[in-house]
Amino acid sequence: MFDLAVFGSLFLTLFVIMDPPGITPIFLALTAGRPGKVQKRMAFQAVCVAAGVITVFGLLGHQILDYLHVSVPALMIAGGLLLLLIALDLLTGKNDEPKQTKDVNVALVPLGMPLLAGPGAIVSVILAVQKADSVAMQVSVWTAILAIHAVLWLVMRYSLLIIRVIKDGGVVLVTRLAGMMLSAIAVQQIINGVTQVIKGT
């Protein structure tokens, strides 16, 4: 009742798209200045939000997009624009403001969505669920989804040890680096969406 090939294929796809190692500096930048317990809770919340979004779209993805008359390229472009705005905040230092640090739960947006549960991950899951035409394949698909979220939680949970080493100055450096990486991801996502629109016309 388990298809290792399906599991491995989807897990590797989601690993590349959701990028657990790459999320570490972004997570550290967005949660900087919060107590350790809060950061750990936010890591768990972000993974729960991502898992919830991925599950909903895995089960009802096509119906949701069709009902809203939203295409996959439009979803990709919108997600890219949102990420770009967040990246600009990180690059300009606006994310360091105390008000944002205290009042904004970044575990929901942008960590949970669209960083973790972004358009790429959502589309991959929708397609994988559609192609899974047996019980064994369905079990493999959902096991892969569960496994990648467990990996994401572990990476973010234990990335907090890095803060003890790099101190405040290092956090600022990581924040700027995360902003640059995030802006590149956002622009690439927008390009991918526009490219799909052009191919579809």
PDB file of N, CA and C in Angstrom, residues 23-127:
ATOM      1  N   ILE A  23      14.986  28.468   3.499  1.00  0.00           N
ATOM      2  CA  ILE A  23      14.021  29.197   4.319  1.00  0.00           C
ATOM      3  C   ILE A  23      14.647  29.650   5.636  1.00  0.00           C
ATOM      4  N   THR A  24      15.778  29.035   6.008  1.00  0.00           N
ATOM      5  CA  THR A  24      16.391  29.330   7.308  1.00  0.00           C
ATOM      6  C   THR A  24      16.734  30.804   7.495  1.00  0.00           C
ATOM      7  N   PRO A  25      17.511  31.436   6.584  1.00  0.00           N
ATOM      8  CA  PRO A  25      17.828  32.854   6.799  1.00  0.00           C
ATOM      9  C   PRO A  25      16.598  33.745   6.756  1.00  0.00           C
ATOM     10  N   ILE A  26      15.602  33.386   5.949  1.00  0.00           N
ATOM     11  CA  ILE A  26      14.382  34.188   5.874  1.00  0.00           C
ATOM     12  C   ILE A  26      13.599  34.064   7.177  1.00  0.00           C
ATOM     13  N   PHE A  27      13.510  32.854   7.708  1.00  0.00           N
ATOM     14  CA  PHE A  27      12.832  32.646   8.986  1.00  0.00           C
ATOM     15  C   PHE A  27      13.520  33.425  10.106  1.00  0.00           C
ATOM     16  N   LEU A  28      14.854  33.357  10.143  1.00  0.00           N
ATOM     17  CA  LEU A  28      15.607  34.077  11.176  1.00  0.00           C
ATOM     18  C   LEU A  28      15.409  35.584  11.051  1.00  0.00           C
ATOM     19  N   ALA A  29      15.372  36.080   9.808  1.00  0.00           N
ATOM     20  CA  ALA A  29      15.204  37.522   9.597  1.00  0.00           C
ATOM     21  C   ALA A  29      13.813  37.979  10.027  1.00  0.00           C
ATOM     22  N   LEU A  30      12.793  37.226   9.664  1.00  0.00           N
ATOM     23  CA  LEU A  30      11.414  37.627   9.950  1.00  0.00           C
ATOM     24  C   LEU A  30      11.042  37.476  11.415  1.00  0.00           C
ATOM     25  N   THR A  31      11.730  36.601  12.140  1.00  0.00           N
ATOM     26  CA  THR A  31      11.398  36.384  13.551  1.00  0.00           C
ATOM     27  C   THR A  31      12.411  37.014  14.500  1.00  0.00           C
ATOM     28  N   ALA A  32      13.358  37.771  13.956  1.00  0.00           N
ATOM     29  CA  ALA A  32      14.390  38.405  14.787  1.00  0.00           C
ATOM     30  C   ALA A  32      13.755  39.333  15.820  1.00  0.00           C
ATOM     31  N   GLY A  33      14.316  39.335  17.026  1.00  0.00           N
ATOM     32  CA  GLY A  33      13.836  40.223  18.076  1.00  0.00           C
ATOM     33  C   GLY A  33      12.752  39.620  18.954  1.00  0.00           C
ATOM     34  N   ARG A  34      12.299  38.441  18.626  1.00  0.00           N
ATOM     35  CA  ARG A  34      11.276  37.789  19.442  1.00  0.00           C
ATOM     36  C   ARG A  34      11.934  36.792  20.407  1.00  0.00           C
ATOM     37  N   PRO A  35      11.294  36.512  21.531  1.00  0.00           N
ATOM     38  CA  PRO A  35      11.829  35.505  22.466  1.00  0.00           C
ATOM     39  C   PRO A  35      11.907  34.139  21.808  1.00  0.00           C
ATOM     40  N   GLY A  36      12.811  33.302  22.289  1.00  0.00           N
ATOM     41  CA  GLY A  36      13.009  31.980  21.715  1.00  0.00           C
ATOM     42  C   GLY A  36      11.741  31.144  21.673  1.00  0.00           C
ATOM     43  N   LYS A  37      10.946  31.194  22.764  1.00  0.00           N
ATOM     44  CA  LYS A  37       9.712  30.411  22.799  1.00  0.00           C
ATOM     45  C   LYS A  37       8.735  30.853  21.717  1.00  0.00           C
ATOM     46  N   VAL A  38       8.683  32.163  21.494  1.00  0.00           N
ATOM     47  CA  VAL A  38       7.787  32.698  20.463  1.00  0.00           C
ATOM     48  C   VAL A  38       8.251  32.259  19.080  1.00  0.00           C
ATOM     49  N   GLN A  39       9.562  32.295  18.861  1.00  0.00           N
ATOM     50  CA  GLN A  39      10.100  31.870  17.569  1.00  0.00           C
ATOM     51  C   GLN A  39       9.807  30.398  17.301  1.00  0.00           C
ATOM     52  N   LYS A  40       9.949  29.561  18.330  1.00  0.00           N
ATOM     53  CA  LYS A  40       9.657  28.138  18.164  1.00  0.00           C
ATOM     54  C   LYS A  40       8.175  27.927  17.850  1.00  0.00           C
ATOM     55  N   ARG A  41       7.328  28.699  18.536  1.00  0.00           N
ATOM     56  CA  ARG A  41       5.898  28.587  18.277  1.00  0.00           C
ATOM     57  C   ARG A  41       5.566  29.043  16.861  1.00  0.00           C
ATOM     58  N   MET A  42       6.253  30.093  16.402  1.00  0.00           N
ATOM     59  CA  MET A  42       5.997  30.596  15.060  1.00  0.00           C
ATOM     60  C   MET A  42       6.467  29.607  13.993  1.00  0.00           C
ATOM     61  N   ALA A  43       7.539  28.885  14.269  1.00  0.00           N
ATOM     62  CA  ALA A  43       7.994  27.845  13.336  1.00  0.00           C
ATOM     63  C   ALA A  43       6.913  26.782  13.187  1.00  0.00           C
ATOM     64  N   PHE A  44       6.330  26.380  14.310  1.00  0.00           N
ATOM     65  CA  PHE A  44       5.263  25.377  14.280  1.00  0.00           C
ATOM     66  C   PHE A  44       4.019  25.916  13.588  1.00  0.00           C
ATOM     67  N   GLN A  45       3.662  27.170  13.883  1.00  0.00           N
ATOM     68  CA  GLN A  45       2.487  27.789  13.267  1.00  0.00           C
ATOM     69  C   GLN A  45       2.654  27.893  11.752  1.00  0.00           C
ATOM     70  N   ALA A  46       3.846  28.303  11.315  1.00  0.00           N
ATOM     71  CA  ALA A  46       4.099  28.453   9.881  1.00  0.00           C
ATOM     72  C   ALA A  46       3.924  27.132   9.155  1.00  0.00           C
ATOM     73  N   VAL A  47       4.442  26.058   9.752  1.00  0.00           N
ATOM     74  CA  VAL A  47       4.317  24.732   9.136  1.00  0.00           C
ATOM     75  C   VAL A  47       2.855  24.288   9.135  1.00  0.00           C
ATOM     76  N   CYS A  48       2.121  24.571  10.203  1.00  0.00           N
ATOM     77  CA  CYS A  48       0.702  24.198  10.264  1.00  0.00           C
ATOM     78  C   CYS A  48      -0.105  24.952   9.208  1.00  0.00           C
ATOM     79  N   VAL A  49       0.182  26.254   9.047  1.00  0.00           N
ATOM     80  CA  VAL A  49      -0.508  27.051   8.026  1.00  0.00           C
ATOM     81  C   VAL A  49      -0.215  26.498   6.637  1.00  0.00           C
ATOM     82  N   ALA A  50       1.070  26.235   6.377  1.00  0.00           N
ATOM     83  CA  ALA A  50       1.463  25.699   5.072  1.00  0.00           C
ATOM     84  C   ALA A  50       0.798  24.352   4.813  1.00  0.00           C
ATOM     85  N   ALA A  51       0.808  23.479   5.814  1.00  0.00           N
ATOM     86  CA  ALA A  51       0.193  22.160   5.672  1.00  0.00           C
ATOM     87  C   ALA A  51      -1.305  22.276   5.427  1.00  0.00           C
ATOM     88  N   GLY A  52      -1.942  23.207   6.125  1.00  0.00           N
ATOM     89  CA  GLY A  52      -3.380  23.417   5.937  1.00  0.00           C
ATOM     90  C   GLY A  52      -3.710  23.885   4.531  1.00  0.00           C
ATOM     91  N   VAL A  53      -2.937  24.861   4.047  1.00  0.00           N
ATOM     92  CA  VAL A  53      -3.161  25.400   2.698  1.00  0.00           C
ATOM     93  C   VAL A  53      -2.921  24.317   1.650  1.00  0.00           C
ATOM     94  N   ILE A  54      -1.796  23.592   1.802  1.00  0.00           N
ATOM     95  CA  ILE A  54      -1.456  22.535   0.853  1.00  0.00           C
ATOM     96  C   ILE A  54      -2.541  21.447   0.844  1.00  0.00           C
ATOM     97  N   THR A  55      -3.045  21.084   2.028  1.00  0.00           N
ATOM     98  CA  THR A  55      -4.081  20.055   2.120  1.00  0.00           C
ATOM     99  C   THR A  55      -5.364  20.487   1.432  1.00  0.00           C
ATOM    100  N   VAL A  56      -5.779  21.723   1.703  1.00  0.00           N
ATOM    101  CA  VAL A  56      -7.009  22.237   1.085  1.00  0.00           C
ATOM    102  C   VAL A  56      -6.895  22.240  -0.435  1.00  0.00           C
ATOM    103  N   PHE A  57      -5.761  22.733  -0.944  1.00  0.00           N
ATOM    104  CA  PHE A  57      -5.593  22.784  -2.396  1.00  0.00           C
ATOM    105  C   PHE A  57      -5.376  21.393  -2.987  1.00  0.00           C
ATOM    106  N   GLY A  58      -4.781  20.497  -2.198  1.00  0.00           N
ATOM    107  CA  GLY A  58      -4.634  19.131  -2.681  1.00  0.00           C
ATOM    108  C   GLY A  58      -5.976  18.455  -2.874  1.00  0.00           C
ATOM    109  N   LEU A  59      -6.909  18.752  -1.973  1.00  0.00           N
ATOM    110  CA  LEU A  59      -8.233  18.141  -2.039  1.00  0.00           C
ATOM    111  C   LEU A  59      -9.184  18.885  -2.976  1.00  0.00           C
ATOM    112  N   LEU A  60      -9.103  20.227  -2.962  1.00  0.00           N
ATOM    113  CA  LEU A  60     -10.098  21.032  -3.690  1.00  0.00           C
ATOM    114  C   LEU A  60      -9.481  22.070  -4.614  1.00  0.00           C
ATOM    115  N   GLY A  61      -8.201  21.879  -4.976  1.00  0.00           N
ATOM    116  CA  GLY A  61      -7.484  22.902  -5.724  1.00  0.00           C
ATOM    117  C   GLY A  61      -8.142  23.374  -6.997  1.00  0.00           C
ATOM    118  N   HIS A  62      -8.485  22.452  -7.869  1.00  0.00           N
ATOM    119  CA  HIS A  62      -9.079  22.834  -9.153  1.00  0.00           C
ATOM    120  C   HIS A  62     -10.429  23.507  -8.971  1.00  0.00           C
ATOM    121  N   GLN A  63     -11.217  22.987  -8.047  1.00  0.00           N
ATOM    122  CA  GLN A  63     -12.531  23.582  -7.805  1.00  0.00           C
ATOM    123  C   GLN A  63     -12.417  25.011  -7.302  1.00  0.00           C
ATOM    124  N   ILE A  64     -11.443  25.257  -6.395  1.00  0.00           N
ATOM    125  CA  ILE A  64     -11.250  26.603  -5.844  1.00  0.00           C
ATOM    126  C   ILE A  64     -10.827  27.575  -6.936  1.00  0.00           C
ATOM    127  N   LEU A  65      -9.832  27.179  -7.742  1.00  0.00           N
ATOM    128  CA  LEU A  65      -9.336  28.066  -8.797  1.00  0.00           C
ATOM    129  C   LEU A  65     -10.405  28.315  -9.854  1.00  0.00           C
ATOM    130  N   ASP A  66     -11.162  27.270 -10.202  1.00  0.00           N
ATOM    131  CA  ASP A  66     -12.226  27.432 -11.203  1.00  0.00           C
ATOM    132  C   ASP A  66     -13.337  28.337 -10.673  1.00  0.00           C
ATOM    133  N   TYR A  67     -13.699  28.163  -9.407  1.00  0.00           N
ATOM    134  CA  TYR A  67     -14.761  28.975  -8.814  1.00  0.00           C
ATOM    135  C   TYR A  67     -14.378  30.459  -8.794  1.00  0.00           C
ATOM    136  N   LEU A  68     -13.116  30.720  -8.485  1.00  0.00           N
ATOM    137  CA  LEU A  68     -12.640  32.111  -8.417  1.00  0.00           C
ATOM    138  C   LEU A  68     -12.215  32.648  -9.781  1.00  0.00           C
ATOM    139  N   HIS A  69     -12.251  31.791 -10.800  1.00  0.00           N
ATOM    140  CA  HIS A  69     -11.796  32.165 -12.158  1.00  0.00           C
ATOM    141  C   HIS A  69     -10.361  32.666 -12.124  1.00  0.00           C
ATOM    142  N   VAL A  70      -9.532  31.950 -11.361  1.00  0.00           N
ATOM    143  CA  VAL A  70      -8.118  32.309 -11.228  1.00  0.00           C
ATOM    144  C   VAL A  70      -7.278  31.237 -11.909  1.00  0.00           C
ATOM    145  N   SER A  71      -6.362  31.659 -12.761  1.00  0.00           N
ATOM    146  CA  SER A  71      -5.473  30.710 -13.424  1.00  0.00           C
ATOM    147  C   SER A  71      -4.229  30.490 -12.567  1.00  0.00           C
ATOM    148  N   VAL A  72      -3.525  29.400 -12.845  1.00  0.00           N
ATOM    149  CA  VAL A  72      -2.284  29.112 -12.123  1.00  0.00           C
ATOM    150  C   VAL A  72      -1.239  30.216 -12.351  1.00  0.00           C
ATOM    151  N   PRO A  73      -1.046  30.710 -13.589  1.00  0.00           N
ATOM    152  CA  PRO A  73      -0.085  31.809 -13.789  1.00  0.00           C
ATOM    153  C   PRO A  73      -0.438  33.056 -12.974  1.00  0.00           C
ATOM    154  N   ALA A  74      -1.742  33.357 -12.871  1.00  0.00           N
ATOM    155  CA  ALA A  74      -2.165  34.522 -12.073  1.00  0.00           C
ATOM    156  C   ALA A  74      -1.803  34.326 -10.606  1.00  0.00           C
ATOM    157  N   LEU A  75      -1.987  33.089 -10.127  1.00  0.00           N
ATOM    158  CA  LEU A  75      -1.622  32.764  -8.746  1.00  0.00           C
ATOM    159  C   LEU A  75      -0.121  32.947  -8.529  1.00  0.00           C
ATOM    160  N   MET A  76       0.675  32.537  -9.512  1.00  0.00           N
ATOM    161  CA  MET A  76       2.129  32.668  -9.412  1.00  0.00           C
ATOM    162  C   MET A  76       2.560  34.141  -9.402  1.00  0.00           C
ATOM    163  N   ILE A  77       1.963  34.941 -10.264  1.00  0.00           N
ATOM    164  CA  ILE A  77       2.321  36.365 -10.346  1.00  0.00           C
ATOM    165  C   ILE A  77       1.924  37.089  -9.060  1.00  0.00           C
ATOM    166  N   ALA A  78       0.720  36.805  -8.553  1.00  0.00           N
ATOM    167  CA  ALA A  78       0.265  37.443  -7.308  1.00  0.00           C
ATOM    168  C   ALA A  78       1.172  37.073  -6.144  1.00  0.00           C
ATOM    169  N   GLY A  79       1.537  35.790  -6.060  1.00  0.00           N
ATOM    170  CA  GLY A  79       2.447  35.364  -4.994  1.00  0.00           C
ATOM    171  C   GLY A  79       3.803  36.029  -5.113  1.00  0.00           C
ATOM    172  N   GLY A  80       4.289  36.185  -6.340  1.00  0.00           N
ATOM    173  CA  GLY A  80       5.578  36.849  -6.572  1.00  0.00           C
ATOM    174  C   GLY A  80       5.559  38.305  -6.141  1.00  0.00           C
ATOM    175  N   LEU A  81       4.469  38.999  -6.447  1.00  0.00           N
ATOM    176  CA  LEU A  81       4.353  40.412  -6.061  1.00  0.00           C
ATOM    177  C   LEU A  81       4.324  40.571  -4.540  1.00  0.00           C
ATOM    178  N   LEU A  82       3.599  39.663  -3.870  1.00  0.00           N
ATOM    179  CA  LEU A  82       3.543  39.709  -2.401  1.00  0.00           C
ATOM    180  C   LEU A  82       4.927  39.470  -1.799  1.00  0.00           C
ATOM    181  N   LEU A  83       5.640  38.488  -2.322  1.00  0.00           N
ATOM    182  CA  LEU A  83       6.990  38.206  -1.829  1.00  0.00           C
ATOM    183  C   LEU A  83       7.928  39.380  -2.085  1.00  0.00           C
ATOM    184  N   LEU A  84       7.757  40.053  -3.220  1.00  0.00           N
ATOM    185  CA  LEU A  84       8.618  41.189  -3.545  1.00  0.00           C
ATOM    186  C   LEU A  84       8.434  42.332  -2.549  1.00  0.00           C
ATOM    187  N   LEU A  85       7.206  42.586  -2.152  1.00  0.00           N
ATOM    188  CA  LEU A  85       6.939  43.631  -1.157  1.00  0.00           C
ATOM    189  C   LEU A  85       7.616  43.298   0.176  1.00  0.00           C
ATOM    190  N   ILE A  86       7.533  42.031   0.576  1.00  0.00           N
ATOM    191  CA  ILE A  86       8.162  41.606   1.827  1.00  0.00           C
ATOM    192  C   ILE A  86       9.681  41.705   1.721  1.00  0.00           C
ATOM    193  N   ALA A  87      10.231  41.333   0.558  1.00  0.00           N
ATOM    194  CA  ALA A  87      11.677  41.399   0.339  1.00  0.00           C
ATOM    195  C   ALA A  87      12.182  42.833   0.433  1.00  0.00           C
ATOM    196  N   LEU A  88      11.410  43.770  -0.100  1.00  0.00           N
ATOM    197  CA  LEU A  88      11.804  45.184  -0.035  1.00  0.00           C
ATOM    198  C   LEU A  88      11.837  45.682   1.406  1.00  0.00           C
ATOM    199  N   ASP A  89      10.885  45.214   2.225  1.00  0.00           N
ATOM    200  CA  ASP A  89      10.889  45.573   3.655  1.00  0.00           C
ATOM    201  C   ASP A  89      12.154  45.068   4.337  1.00  0.00           C
ATOM    202  N   LEU A  90      12.556  43.832   4.013  1.00  0.00           N
ATOM    203  CA  LEU A  90      13.763  43.267   4.617  1.00  0.00           C
ATOM    204  C   LEU A  90      15.010  44.022   4.164  1.00  0.00           C
ATOM    205  N   LEU A  91      15.061  44.387   2.893  1.00  0.00           N
ATOM    206  CA  LEU A  91      16.244  45.071   2.351  1.00  0.00           C
ATOM    207  C   LEU A  91      16.385  46.480   2.892  1.00  0.00           C
ATOM    208  N   THR A  92      15.256  47.156   3.117  1.00  0.00           N
ATOM    209  CA  THR A  92      15.305  48.541   3.585  1.00  0.00           C
ATOM    210  C   THR A  92      15.319  48.654   5.103  1.00  0.00           C
ATOM    211  N   GLY A  93      15.159  47.513   5.784  1.00  0.00           N
ATOM    212  CA  GLY A  93      15.215  47.542   7.248  1.00  0.00           C
ATOM    213  C   GLY A  93      13.906  47.854   7.917  1.00  0.00           C
ATOM    214  N   LYS A  94      12.809  47.980   7.145  1.00  0.00           N
ATOM    215  CA  LYS A  94      11.519  48.296   7.750  1.00  0.00           C
ATOM    216  C   LYS A  94      11.040  47.190   8.668  1.00  0.00           C
ATOM    217  N   ASN A  95      11.488  45.965   8.384  1.00  0.00           N
ATOM    218  CA  ASN A  95      11.069  44.833   9.216  1.00  0.00           C
ATOM    219  C   ASN A  95      11.665  44.875  10.609  1.00  0.00           C
ATOM    220  N   ASP A  96      12.641  45.806  10.834  1.00  0.00           N
ATOM    221  CA  ASP A  96      13.265  45.918  12.153  1.00  0.00           C
ATOM    222  C   ASP A  96      12.465  46.787  13.114  1.00  0.00           C
ATOM    223  N   GLU A  97      11.406  47.443  12.611  1.00  0.00           N
ATOM    224  CA  GLU A  97      10.640  48.347  13.455  1.00  0.00           C
ATOM    225  C   GLU A  97       9.954  47.569  14.579  1.00  0.00           C
ATOM    226  N   PRO A  98       9.988  48.101  15.814  1.00  0.00           N
ATOM    227  CA  PRO A  98       9.391  47.401  16.947  1.00  0.00           C
ATOM    228  C   PRO A  98       7.919  47.072  16.757  1.00  0.00           C
ATOM    229  N   LYS A  99       7.166  47.986  16.115  1.00  0.00           N
ATOM    230  CA  LYS A  99       5.739  47.753  15.930  1.00  0.00           C
ATOM    231  C   LYS A  99       5.496  46.497  15.135  1.00  0.00           C
ATOM    232  N   GLN A 100       6.246  46.310  14.071  1.00  0.00           N
ATOM    233  CA  GLN A 100       6.082  45.108  13.253  1.00  0.00           C
ATOM    234  C   GLN A 100       6.491  43.867  14.035  1.00  0.00           C
ATOM    235  N   THR A 101       7.580  44.009  14.764  1.00  0.00           N
ATOM    236  CA  THR A 101       8.084  42.854  15.511  1.00  0.00           C
ATOM    237  C   THR A 101       7.050  42.353  16.506  1.00  0.00           C
ATOM    238  N   LYS A 102       6.304  43.263  17.125  1.00  0.00           N
ATOM    239  CA  LYS A 102       5.370  42.862  18.161  1.00  0.00           C
ATOM    240  C   LYS A 102       4.001  42.469  17.602  1.00  0.00           C
ATOM    241  N   ASP A 103       3.539  43.177  16.592  1.00  0.00           N
ATOM    242  CA  ASP A 103       2.144  43.057  16.201  1.00  0.00           C
ATOM    243  C   ASP A 103       1.870  42.104  15.032  1.00  0.00           C
ATOM    244  N   VAL A 104       2.853  41.827  14.217  1.00  0.00           N
ATOM    245  CA  VAL A 104       2.613  41.036  13.018  1.00  0.00           C
ATOM    246  C   VAL A 104       3.024  39.577  13.236  1.00  0.00           C
ATOM    247  N   ASN A 105       2.106  38.670  12.968  1.00  0.00           N
ATOM    248  CA  ASN A 105       2.432  37.249  13.066  1.00  0.00           C
ATOM    249  C   ASN A 105       2.917  36.787  11.699  1.00  0.00           C
ATOM    250  N   VAL A 106       4.223  36.805  11.507  1.00  0.00           N
ATOM    251  CA  VAL A 106       4.799  36.431  10.217  1.00  0.00           C
ATOM    252  C   VAL A 106       4.707  34.941   9.965  1.00  0.00           C
ATOM    253  N   ALA A 107       4.283  34.170  10.974  1.00  0.00           N
ATOM    254  CA  ALA A 107       4.094  32.735  10.772  1.00  0.00           C
ATOM    255  C   ALA A 107       2.964  32.476   9.778  1.00  0.00           C
ATOM    256  N   LEU A 108       1.988  33.389   9.747  1.00  0.00           N
ATOM    257  CA  LEU A 108       0.862  33.250   8.824  1.00  0.00           C
ATOM    258  C   LEU A 108       1.249  33.750   7.435  1.00  0.00           C
ATOM    259  N   VAL A 109       1.619  35.012   7.349  1.00  0.00           N
ATOM    260  CA  VAL A 109       2.079  35.645   6.107  1.00  0.00           C
ATOM    261  C   VAL A 109       3.320  36.443   6.459  1.00  0.00           C
ATOM    262  N   PRO A 110       4.452  36.227   5.807  1.00  0.00           N
ATOM    263  CA  PRO A 110       4.619  35.444   4.583  1.00  0.00           C
ATOM    264  C   PRO A 110       5.131  34.021   4.775  1.00  0.00           C
ATOM    265  N   LEU A 111       5.466  33.602   6.027  1.00  0.00           N
ATOM    266  CA  LEU A 111       6.108  32.294   6.185  1.00  0.00           C
ATOM    267  C   LEU A 111       5.200  31.141   5.749  1.00  0.00           C
ATOM    268  N   GLY A 112       4.022  31.038   6.381  1.00  0.00           N
ATOM    269  CA  GLY A 112       3.123  29.948   6.045  1.00  0.00           C
ATOM    270  C   GLY A 112       2.708  29.978   4.587  1.00  0.00           C
ATOM    271  N   MET A 113       2.311  31.171   4.150  1.00  0.00           N
ATOM    272  CA  MET A 113       1.935  31.390   2.758  1.00  0.00           C
ATOM    273  C   MET A 113       2.271  32.835   2.427  1.00  0.00           C
ATOM    274  N   PRO A 114       2.972  33.127   1.325  1.00  0.00           N
ATOM    275  CA  PRO A 114       3.284  32.219   0.221  1.00  0.00           C
ATOM    276  C   PRO A 114       4.696  31.636   0.217  1.00  0.00           C
ATOM    277  N   LEU A 115       5.493  31.821   1.289  1.00  0.00           N
ATOM    278  CA  LEU A 115       6.856  31.287   1.249  1.00  0.00           C
ATOM    279  C   LEU A 115       6.882  29.763   1.239  1.00  0.00           C
ATOM    280  N   LEU A 116       6.185  29.142   2.189  1.00  0.00           N
ATOM    281  CA  LEU A 116       6.188  27.683   2.237  1.00  0.00           C
ATOM    282  C   LEU A 116       5.126  27.120   1.288  1.00  0.00           C
ATOM    283  N   ALA A 117       3.889  27.506   1.511  1.00  0.00           N
ATOM    284  CA  ALA A 117       2.802  27.044   0.634  1.00  0.00           C
ATOM    285  C   ALA A 117       2.610  28.061  -0.487  1.00  0.00           C
ATOM    286  N   GLY A 118       3.578  28.131  -1.367  1.00  0.00           N
ATOM    287  CA  GLY A 118       3.511  29.052  -2.494  1.00  0.00           C
ATOM    288  C   GLY A 118       2.842  28.418  -3.694  1.00  0.00           C
ATOM    289  N   PRO A 119       2.685  29.199  -4.774  1.00  0.00           N
ATOM    290  CA  PRO A 119       2.043  28.674  -5.989  1.00  0.00           C
ATOM    291  C   PRO A 119       2.715  27.423  -6.539  1.00  0.00           C
ATOM    292  N   GLY A 120       4.047  27.373  -6.494  1.00  0.00           N
ATOM    293  CA  GLY A 120       4.757  26.212  -7.019  1.00  0.00           C
ATOM    294  C   GLY A 120       4.402  24.946  -6.270  1.00  0.00           C
ATOM    295  N   ALA A 121       4.407  25.028  -4.935  1.00  0.00           N
ATOM    296  CA  ALA A 121       4.068  23.863  -4.110  1.00  0.00           C
ATOM    297  C   ALA A 121       2.608  23.481  -4.292  1.00  0.00           C
ATOM    298  N   ILE A 122       1.732  24.475  -4.355  1.00  0.00           N
ATOM    299  CA  ILE A 122       0.303  24.207  -4.511  1.00  0.00           C
ATOM    300  C   ILE A 122       0.026  23.486  -5.824  1.00  0.00           C
ATOM    301  N   VAL A 123       0.608  23.987  -6.909  1.00  0.00           N
ATOM    302  CA  VAL A 123       0.393  23.376  -8.232  1.00  0.00           C
ATOM    303  C   VAL A 123       0.951  21.951  -8.259  1.00  0.00           C
ATOM    304  N   SER A 124       2.131  21.752  -7.669  1.00  0.00           N
ATOM    305  CA  SER A 124       2.738  20.411  -7.651  1.00  0.00           C
ATOM    306  C   SER A 124       1.857  19.415  -6.922  1.00  0.00           C
ATOM    307  N   VAL A 125       1.282  19.844  -5.808  1.00  0.00           N
ATOM    308  CA  VAL A 125       0.412  18.958  -5.029  1.00  0.00           C
ATOM    309  C   VAL A 125      -0.889  18.670  -5.780  1.00  0.00           C
ATOM    310  N   ILE A 126      -1.471  19.700  -6.390  1.00  0.00           N
ATOM    311  CA  ILE A 126      -2.707  19.498  -7.158  1.00  0.00           C
ATOM    312  C   ILE A 126      -2.490  18.444  -8.246  1.00  0.00           C
ATOM    313  N   LEU A 127      -1.383  18.580  -8.978  1.00  0.00           N
ATOM    314  CA  LEU A 127      -1.089  17.642 -10.066  1.00  0.00           C
ATOM    315  C   LEU A 127      -0.804  16.234  -9.525  1.00  0.00           C
TER     316      LEU A 127
END
